[in-house]
């Protein structure tokens, strides 16, 4: 298992090959070009407390060229609140040096080193991206000015209790190659005007989705051929189905057809330096209910730096005198402002809260700000996705107790690992957390993060317990984002491995791993007694059915549910509280628009059509026939159930079983190759020729319009060639899949396959007249209805067919 890891280190850098087995999910989001750019970037992360280690963990998993960890401080008790790679025996040791060994295990493609000296200008020139955490304002401005003038991208991140800060400076001229990472949009054209506006009208099947300022290009336009393959044209949207391109008055007359496709154009983005941006900040709003909060916190964080510089410490937790002094410092900082950063009036209440919890260090806040900061590192390295412009402030003061009698009082540090959390919430909550009994369903990417945060928070560190269940084993592709697992854990159970990993982070946490699926079949395990003993449930699932099942159980037993999910760069969180919020199942996403069967079979016109067709084809060839044949051979009631299916389905199922067990039954590798070659001919030549026989390219509809227009795109039959790699790949894959289905030995010898194919006689195909090809689903439904009326005939035929043939 170590072989692929060591090889990766040898190839790291500009010429490194991307390990698709490890980075498969990330490649889906970023693409190969962005990954290549990331593998050329050296990143410095300064400050290895809880926030710094979060950023480092995410960046290393992402796969940059190298990561250097910098810290001149030593581990303290308060660090253990969120620094998950520090242990009690590490107290007094340098944070960077201790963390380096454990972070290096995350991704052997990324060399990780530590540095404990001063950050000189000469040293900084080694890096493409510099991340500062746990640094003074003077240091930030000094390093920020140097980085800005030397083309080094800078990120400053900080957390103070329930407050977070993020700043980005990627230079005066950064190129963003793709601002949103979405697939380019495309639409089919119904009309283009020949005038000064050049108005393009799309088919009204769906909105085009373009925005003014987008760039597009054209293909398959008949008549106005000047547009085909043209350079990208900037558009102005006029409506959901129309947009203007350019002056088309000198172009040829538009006849019909055409596809318009969005082109992702590089965008230049200019950043101000940290020193310039302090006075003229540009804020990214995270909560529209706190519209003025960023400006207030901009002053508050400056006041914190001034307080720390004056006293060589942060304000004491919930100290009213320190809070009053911080408000005074904030007022001074605000009065000194001359730019847009100046606030008309400071919100003293929020500044005081910032002071009261400035000494706090919370794992969940570090996870959130650290995740954002790591994303900005990836943006800086790849030029993909629009960076944060330029300041982001976040707070979660809603987490504080609402009751007036729950106001916290000044507390002294107790030299325990939860000091950073006690500084925010007090000791009573810490005692309550230790007694919690929680059920975590799923130990994948989200599950690993939740377990890490649970351990740092001290959840179930006393009389409580965390039960985590996951029936899956660890695969290589999991290692890119499920950070509790290592290469030597591949094939082990996720739940047990994750439980053991978080026990190393916090030995006092009581955690038990299960390997059960949640569902009706495990209700004897997760029964009334089990659920009634829980304080809450956290979902970390990857499918809707399991989510809805757990939601029903939580509603029934009146238990809080923490629901979350991710999809690429998108994510969602839902907190379900009994009698207070709606449940997960109370609202559902609208159903996805289905693709008409006739469009899939005969008239595909979009990428999603071909993808769905390929999926249906795969299941129809290698999944359903095998399952039906096995059921026929082992289940006496299979025929009875089959005959009760509606319409033509009984005949279709029986015919598929007959083919699987009689006509298409292969006895050798040669039979599999012959089947694959004939199937290729049927799908990509014969069927297309029959379609064009029924509907010739020049056919007109009853209204005189061309049949092959609008969403109907005229196909062209393919001619098989052993010199075409794609054709050969298809035959090789199809033959091996069929061989595997029947337990026959396969082959990957391409030269031998070519020889076999030369000896296969493909039957000549002549298109037939009278073959009915349905143009719409309505036609298809009518045909199925007429078949249904002849049901008794079908039953007789089916029974006779089966029992006499098999």
PDB file of C-alpha atoms in Angstrom, residues 193-383:
ATOM      1  CA  UNK A 193     -32.375  38.042 -36.238  1.00  0.00           C
ATOM      2  CA  UNK A 194     -30.337  39.691 -39.000  1.00  0.00           C
ATOM      3  CA  UNK A 195     -30.033  43.241 -37.688  1.00  0.00           C
ATOM      4  CA  UNK A 196     -27.905  45.555 -35.574  1.00  0.00           C
ATOM      5  CA  UNK A 197     -28.937  43.825 -32.314  1.00  0.00           C
ATOM      6  CA  UNK A 198     -28.521  40.193 -33.398  1.00  0.00           C
ATOM      7  CA  UNK A 199     -31.212  38.809 -31.112  1.00  0.00           C
ATOM      8  CA  UNK A 200     -30.908  35.087 -30.421  1.00  0.00           C
ATOM      9  CA  UNK A 201     -34.046  33.224 -29.372  1.00  0.00           C
ATOM     10  CA  UNK A 202     -33.648  29.830 -27.703  1.00  0.00           C
ATOM     11  CA  UNK A 203     -36.126  26.981 -27.680  1.00  0.00           C
ATOM     12  CA  UNK A 204     -38.678  27.472 -24.937  1.00  0.00           C
ATOM     13  CA  UNK A 205     -38.102  24.011 -23.438  1.00  0.00           C
ATOM     14  CA  UNK A 206     -35.954  25.587 -20.700  1.00  0.00           C
ATOM     15  CA  UNK A 207     -34.546  28.995 -19.769  1.00  0.00           C
ATOM     16  CA  UNK A 208     -31.111  29.620 -21.243  1.00  0.00           C
ATOM     17  CA  UNK A 209     -29.645  30.627 -17.852  1.00  0.00           C
ATOM     18  CA  UNK A 210     -27.165  33.147 -19.309  1.00  0.00           C
ATOM     19  CA  UNK A 211     -26.390  36.498 -17.685  1.00  0.00           C
ATOM     20  CA  UNK A 212     -25.384  39.807 -19.256  1.00  0.00           C
ATOM     21  CA  UNK A 213     -21.621  39.869 -19.586  1.00  0.00           C
ATOM     22  CA  UNK A 214     -21.338  36.148 -20.317  1.00  0.00           C
ATOM     23  CA  UNK A 215     -19.434  35.057 -23.405  1.00  0.00           C
ATOM     24  CA  UNK A 216     -20.795  32.484 -25.871  1.00  0.00           C
ATOM     25  CA  UNK A 217     -19.925  30.733 -29.087  1.00  0.00           C
ATOM     26  CA  UNK A 218     -22.011  28.845 -31.654  1.00  0.00           C
ATOM     27  CA  UNK A 219     -22.077  25.517 -33.490  1.00  0.00           C
ATOM     28  CA  UNK A 220     -24.385  23.773 -35.981  1.00  0.00           C
ATOM     29  CA  UNK A 221     -26.051  27.031 -37.108  1.00  0.00           C
ATOM     30  CA  UNK A 222     -27.508  26.594 -40.607  1.00  0.00           C
ATOM     31  CA  UNK A 223     -27.569  29.664 -42.821  1.00  0.00           C
ATOM     32  CA  UNK A 224     -25.800  32.218 -40.614  1.00  0.00           C
ATOM     33  CA  UNK A 225     -22.631  30.118 -40.684  1.00  0.00           C
ATOM     34  CA  UNK A 226     -20.395  33.093 -39.781  1.00  0.00           C
ATOM     35  CA  UNK A 227     -21.320  32.346 -36.154  1.00  0.00           C
ATOM     36  CA  UNK A 228     -20.115  28.722 -36.186  1.00  0.00           C
ATOM     37  CA  UNK A 229     -16.845  28.432 -34.276  1.00  0.00           C
ATOM     38  CA  UNK A 230     -16.632  32.203 -33.854  1.00  0.00           C
ATOM     39  CA  UNK A 231     -14.527  33.850 -31.179  1.00  0.00           C
ATOM     40  CA  UNK A 232     -16.387  34.240 -27.863  1.00  0.00           C
ATOM     41  CA  UNK A 233     -19.020  37.002 -28.063  1.00  0.00           C
ATOM     42  CA  UNK A 234     -20.211  38.987 -25.045  1.00  0.00           C
ATOM     43  CA  UNK A 235     -23.981  38.908 -24.688  1.00  0.00           C
ATOM     44  CA  UNK A 236     -26.722  41.040 -23.161  1.00  0.00           C
ATOM     45  CA  UNK A 237     -29.705  39.101 -21.870  1.00  0.00           C
ATOM     46  CA  UNK A 238     -33.144  40.354 -22.948  1.00  0.00           C
ATOM     47  CA  UNK A 239     -35.257  37.705 -21.272  1.00  0.00           C
ATOM     48  CA  UNK A 240     -35.295  34.059 -20.129  1.00  0.00           C
ATOM     49  CA  UNK A 241     -35.201  32.811 -23.735  1.00  0.00           C
ATOM     50  CA  UNK A 242     -33.530  35.692 -25.619  1.00  0.00           C
ATOM     51  CA  UNK A 243     -30.272  37.611 -25.659  1.00  0.00           C
ATOM     52  CA  UNK A 244     -28.426  40.019 -27.934  1.00  0.00           C
ATOM     53  CA  UNK A 245     -25.003  39.214 -29.407  1.00  0.00           C
ATOM     54  CA  UNK A 246     -23.727  41.715 -32.010  1.00  0.00           C
ATOM     55  CA  UNK A 247     -24.534  43.351 -35.335  1.00  0.00           C
ATOM     56  CA  UNK A 248     -25.523  40.488 -37.646  1.00  0.00           C
ATOM     57  CA  UNK A 249     -26.823  42.627 -40.527  1.00  0.00           C
ATOM     58  CA  UNK A 250     -23.836  41.690 -42.730  1.00  0.00           C
ATOM     59  CA  UNK A 251     -24.156  37.955 -42.008  1.00  0.00           C
ATOM     60  CA  UNK A 252     -25.940  35.367 -44.141  1.00  0.00           C
ATOM     61  CA  UNK A 253     -29.637  34.725 -43.543  1.00  0.00           C
ATOM     62  CA  UNK A 254     -30.415  32.434 -40.648  1.00  0.00           C
ATOM     63  CA  UNK A 255     -32.086  29.192 -41.774  1.00  0.00           C
ATOM     64  CA  UNK A 256     -32.467  26.967 -38.739  1.00  0.00           C
ATOM     65  CA  UNK A 257     -30.826  25.102 -35.871  1.00  0.00           C
ATOM     66  CA  UNK A 258     -27.732  25.853 -33.890  1.00  0.00           C
ATOM     67  CA  UNK A 259     -26.367  25.440 -30.393  1.00  0.00           C
ATOM     68  CA  UNK A 260     -25.079  28.295 -28.252  1.00  0.00           C
ATOM     69  CA  UNK A 261     -22.522  27.413 -25.560  1.00  0.00           C
ATOM     70  CA  UNK A 262     -21.168  29.515 -22.742  1.00  0.00           C
ATOM     71  CA  UNK A 263     -17.401  30.133 -22.772  1.00  0.00           C
ATOM     72  CA  UNK A 264     -15.604  30.605 -19.467  1.00  0.00           C
ATOM     73  CA  UNK A 265     -13.418  33.688 -19.967  1.00  0.00           C
ATOM     74  CA  UNK A 266     -10.478  34.570 -17.703  1.00  0.00           C
ATOM     75  CA  UNK A 267     -11.188  37.540 -15.438  1.00  0.00           C
ATOM     76  CA  UNK A 268      -8.626  39.977 -14.034  1.00  0.00           C
ATOM     77  CA  UNK A 269      -9.109  40.818 -10.348  1.00  0.00           C
ATOM     78  CA  UNK A 270      -7.222  43.563  -8.468  1.00  0.00           C
ATOM     79  CA  UNK A 271      -6.561  43.396  -4.718  1.00  0.00           C
ATOM     80  CA  UNK A 272      -5.418  46.148  -2.384  1.00  0.00           C
ATOM     81  CA  UNK A 273      -2.614  45.523   0.077  1.00  0.00           C
ATOM     82  CA  UNK A 274      -3.482  44.906   3.721  1.00  0.00           C
ATOM     83  CA  UNK A 275      -2.283  48.363   4.794  1.00  0.00           C
ATOM     84  CA  UNK A 276      -4.381  50.068   2.092  1.00  0.00           C
ATOM     85  CA  UNK A 277      -7.399  47.886   2.727  1.00  0.00           C
ATOM     86  CA  UNK A 278      -7.425  48.639   6.452  1.00  0.00           C
ATOM     87  CA  UNK A 279      -8.689  52.163   5.768  1.00  0.00           C
ATOM     88  CA  UNK A 280     -10.783  51.351   2.670  1.00  0.00           C
ATOM     89  CA  UNK A 281     -12.090  47.836   3.328  1.00  0.00           C
ATOM     90  CA  UNK A 282     -14.274  45.821   0.997  1.00  0.00           C
ATOM     91  CA  UNK A 283     -16.452  43.391   2.948  1.00  0.00           C
ATOM     92  CA  UNK A 284     -18.032  40.089   1.927  1.00  0.00           C
ATOM     93  CA  UNK A 285     -21.280  39.858   3.858  1.00  0.00           C
ATOM     94  CA  UNK A 286     -21.964  36.475   5.464  1.00  0.00           C
ATOM     95  CA  UNK A 287     -25.253  37.296   7.203  1.00  0.00           C
ATOM     96  CA  UNK A 288     -27.682  39.831   5.771  1.00  0.00           C
ATOM     97  CA  UNK A 289     -29.369  40.081   9.165  1.00  0.00           C
ATOM     98  CA  UNK A 290     -26.104  41.628  10.448  1.00  0.00           C
ATOM     99  CA  UNK A 291     -25.604  44.171   7.722  1.00  0.00           C
ATOM    100  CA  UNK A 292     -23.423  46.546   9.773  1.00  0.00           C
ATOM    101  CA  UNK A 293     -21.519  43.850  11.698  1.00  0.00           C
ATOM    102  CA  UNK A 294     -18.402  43.611   9.418  1.00  0.00           C
ATOM    103  CA  UNK A 295     -17.568  47.293   9.904  1.00  0.00           C
ATOM    104  CA  UNK A 296     -18.019  47.007  13.670  1.00  0.00           C
ATOM    105  CA  UNK A 297     -15.791  43.931  13.898  1.00  0.00           C
ATOM    106  CA  UNK A 298     -13.207  45.606  11.637  1.00  0.00           C
ATOM    107  CA  UNK A 299     -12.749  48.175  14.393  1.00  0.00           C
ATOM    108  CA  UNK A 300     -13.069  45.559  17.138  1.00  0.00           C
ATOM    109  CA  UNK A 301     -10.235  43.368  15.840  1.00  0.00           C
ATOM    110  CA  UNK A 302      -7.968  46.430  15.476  1.00  0.00           C
ATOM    111  CA  UNK A 303      -8.764  47.296  19.091  1.00  0.00           C
ATOM    112  CA  UNK A 304      -7.876  43.723  20.141  1.00  0.00           C
ATOM    113  CA  UNK A 305      -4.439  44.061  18.513  1.00  0.00           C
ATOM    114  CA  UNK A 306      -3.946  47.380  20.313  1.00  0.00           C
ATOM    115  CA  UNK A 307      -4.995  45.826  23.648  1.00  0.00           C
ATOM    116  CA  UNK A 308      -2.624  42.884  23.201  1.00  0.00           C
ATOM    117  CA  UNK A 309       0.229  45.190  22.206  1.00  0.00           C
ATOM    118  CA  UNK A 310      -0.380  47.320  25.299  1.00  0.00           C
ATOM    119  CA  UNK A 311      -0.788  44.544  27.875  1.00  0.00           C
ATOM    120  CA  UNK A 312       1.022  41.584  26.216  1.00  0.00           C
ATOM    121  CA  UNK A 313      -2.140  39.562  26.762  1.00  0.00           C
ATOM    122  CA  UNK A 314      -5.699  39.286  25.514  1.00  0.00           C
ATOM    123  CA  UNK A 315      -8.687  40.575  27.512  1.00  0.00           C
ATOM    124  CA  UNK A 316      -9.634  38.199  30.320  1.00  0.00           C
ATOM    125  CA  UNK A 317     -12.735  36.050  29.802  1.00  0.00           C
ATOM    126  CA  UNK A 318     -15.868  38.007  30.752  1.00  0.00           C
ATOM    127  CA  UNK A 319     -13.859  40.751  32.494  1.00  0.00           C
ATOM    128  CA  UNK A 320     -15.975  43.921  32.494  1.00  0.00           C
ATOM    129  CA  UNK A 321     -12.996  46.207  33.081  1.00  0.00           C
ATOM    130  CA  UNK A 322     -11.128  44.722  30.097  1.00  0.00           C
ATOM    131  CA  UNK A 323     -14.298  44.983  28.013  1.00  0.00           C
ATOM    132  CA  UNK A 324     -14.661  48.674  28.861  1.00  0.00           C
ATOM    133  CA  UNK A 325     -11.021  49.266  27.918  1.00  0.00           C
ATOM    134  CA  UNK A 326     -11.473  47.472  24.604  1.00  0.00           C
ATOM    135  CA  UNK A 327     -14.477  49.687  23.795  1.00  0.00           C
ATOM    136  CA  UNK A 328     -12.313  52.765  24.511  1.00  0.00           C
ATOM    137  CA  UNK A 329      -9.553  51.440  22.238  1.00  0.00           C
ATOM    138  CA  UNK A 330     -12.100  50.749  19.506  1.00  0.00           C
ATOM    139  CA  UNK A 331     -13.411  54.301  19.814  1.00  0.00           C
ATOM    140  CA  UNK A 332      -9.842  55.611  19.437  1.00  0.00           C
ATOM    141  CA  UNK A 333      -9.217  53.431  16.372  1.00  0.00           C
ATOM    142  CA  UNK A 334     -12.493  54.566  14.823  1.00  0.00           C
ATOM    143  CA  UNK A 335     -11.788  58.245  15.487  1.00  0.00           C
ATOM    144  CA  UNK A 336      -8.417  57.911  13.748  1.00  0.00           C
ATOM    145  CA  UNK A 337     -10.028  56.558  10.565  1.00  0.00           C
ATOM    146  CA  UNK A 338     -10.354  58.820   7.534  1.00  0.00           C
ATOM    147  CA  UNK A 339     -11.597  56.333   4.942  1.00  0.00           C
ATOM    148  CA  UNK A 340     -14.723  54.220   4.509  1.00  0.00           C
ATOM    149  CA  UNK A 341     -13.712  52.058   7.483  1.00  0.00           C
ATOM    150  CA  UNK A 342     -14.906  54.762   9.876  1.00  0.00           C
ATOM    151  CA  UNK A 343     -18.176  53.869  11.639  1.00  0.00           C
ATOM    152  CA  UNK A 344     -20.803  56.475  12.461  1.00  0.00           C
ATOM    153  CA  UNK A 345     -21.335  54.844  15.847  1.00  0.00           C
ATOM    154  CA  UNK A 346     -19.750  51.795  17.407  1.00  0.00           C
ATOM    155  CA  UNK A 347     -21.913  48.968  18.714  1.00  0.00           C
ATOM    156  CA  UNK A 348     -20.488  48.790  22.240  1.00  0.00           C
ATOM    157  CA  UNK A 349     -22.414  45.598  23.059  1.00  0.00           C
ATOM    158  CA  UNK A 350     -20.783  43.603  20.267  1.00  0.00           C
ATOM    159  CA  UNK A 351     -17.324  45.037  21.048  1.00  0.00           C
ATOM    160  CA  UNK A 352     -17.756  43.989  24.694  1.00  0.00           C
ATOM    161  CA  UNK A 353     -18.751  40.473  23.639  1.00  0.00           C
ATOM    162  CA  UNK A 354     -15.645  40.320  21.462  1.00  0.00           C
ATOM    163  CA  UNK A 355     -13.586  41.274  24.498  1.00  0.00           C
ATOM    164  CA  UNK A 356     -15.275  38.767  26.810  1.00  0.00           C
ATOM    165  CA  UNK A 357     -14.488  35.807  24.572  1.00  0.00           C
ATOM    166  CA  UNK A 358     -11.270  36.986  22.875  1.00  0.00           C
ATOM    167  CA  UNK A 359      -9.269  34.438  24.884  1.00  0.00           C
ATOM    168  CA  UNK A 360     -11.592  31.649  23.718  1.00  0.00           C
ATOM    169  CA  UNK A 361     -10.514  29.002  21.241  1.00  0.00           C
ATOM    170  CA  UNK A 362     -13.359  26.950  19.770  1.00  0.00           C
ATOM    171  CA  UNK A 363     -12.866  23.946  17.494  1.00  0.00           C
ATOM    172  CA  UNK A 364     -16.067  24.477  15.437  1.00  0.00           C
ATOM    173  CA  UNK A 365     -15.234  28.144  14.704  1.00  0.00           C
ATOM    174  CA  UNK A 366     -11.682  27.179  13.775  1.00  0.00           C
ATOM    175  CA  UNK A 367     -13.065  24.450  11.520  1.00  0.00           C
ATOM    176  CA  UNK A 368     -15.301  26.978   9.726  1.00  0.00           C
ATOM    177  CA  UNK A 369     -12.776  29.801   9.309  1.00  0.00           C
ATOM    178  CA  UNK A 370     -10.016  27.254   8.635  1.00  0.00           C
ATOM    179  CA  UNK A 371     -12.094  25.655   5.901  1.00  0.00           C
ATOM    180  CA  UNK A 372     -12.710  29.029   4.264  1.00  0.00           C
ATOM    181  CA  UNK A 373      -9.034  29.992   4.512  1.00  0.00           C
ATOM    182  CA  UNK A 374      -7.948  26.690   2.961  1.00  0.00           C
ATOM    183  CA  UNK A 375     -10.401  27.232   0.104  1.00  0.00           C
ATOM    184  CA  UNK A 376      -8.827  30.634  -0.490  1.00  0.00           C
ATOM    185  CA  UNK A 377      -5.402  28.950  -0.626  1.00  0.00           C
ATOM    186  CA  UNK A 378      -6.700  26.618  -3.333  1.00  0.00           C
ATOM    187  CA  UNK A 379      -8.190  29.589  -5.229  1.00  0.00           C
ATOM    188  CA  UNK A 380      -4.883  31.431  -4.970  1.00  0.00           C
ATOM    189  CA  UNK A 381      -2.995  28.420  -6.334  1.00  0.00           C
ATOM    190  CA  UNK A 382      -5.409  27.444  -9.109  1.00  0.00           C
ATOM    191  CA  UNK A 383      -7.161  30.616 -10.266  1.00  0.00           C
TER     192      UNK A 383
END
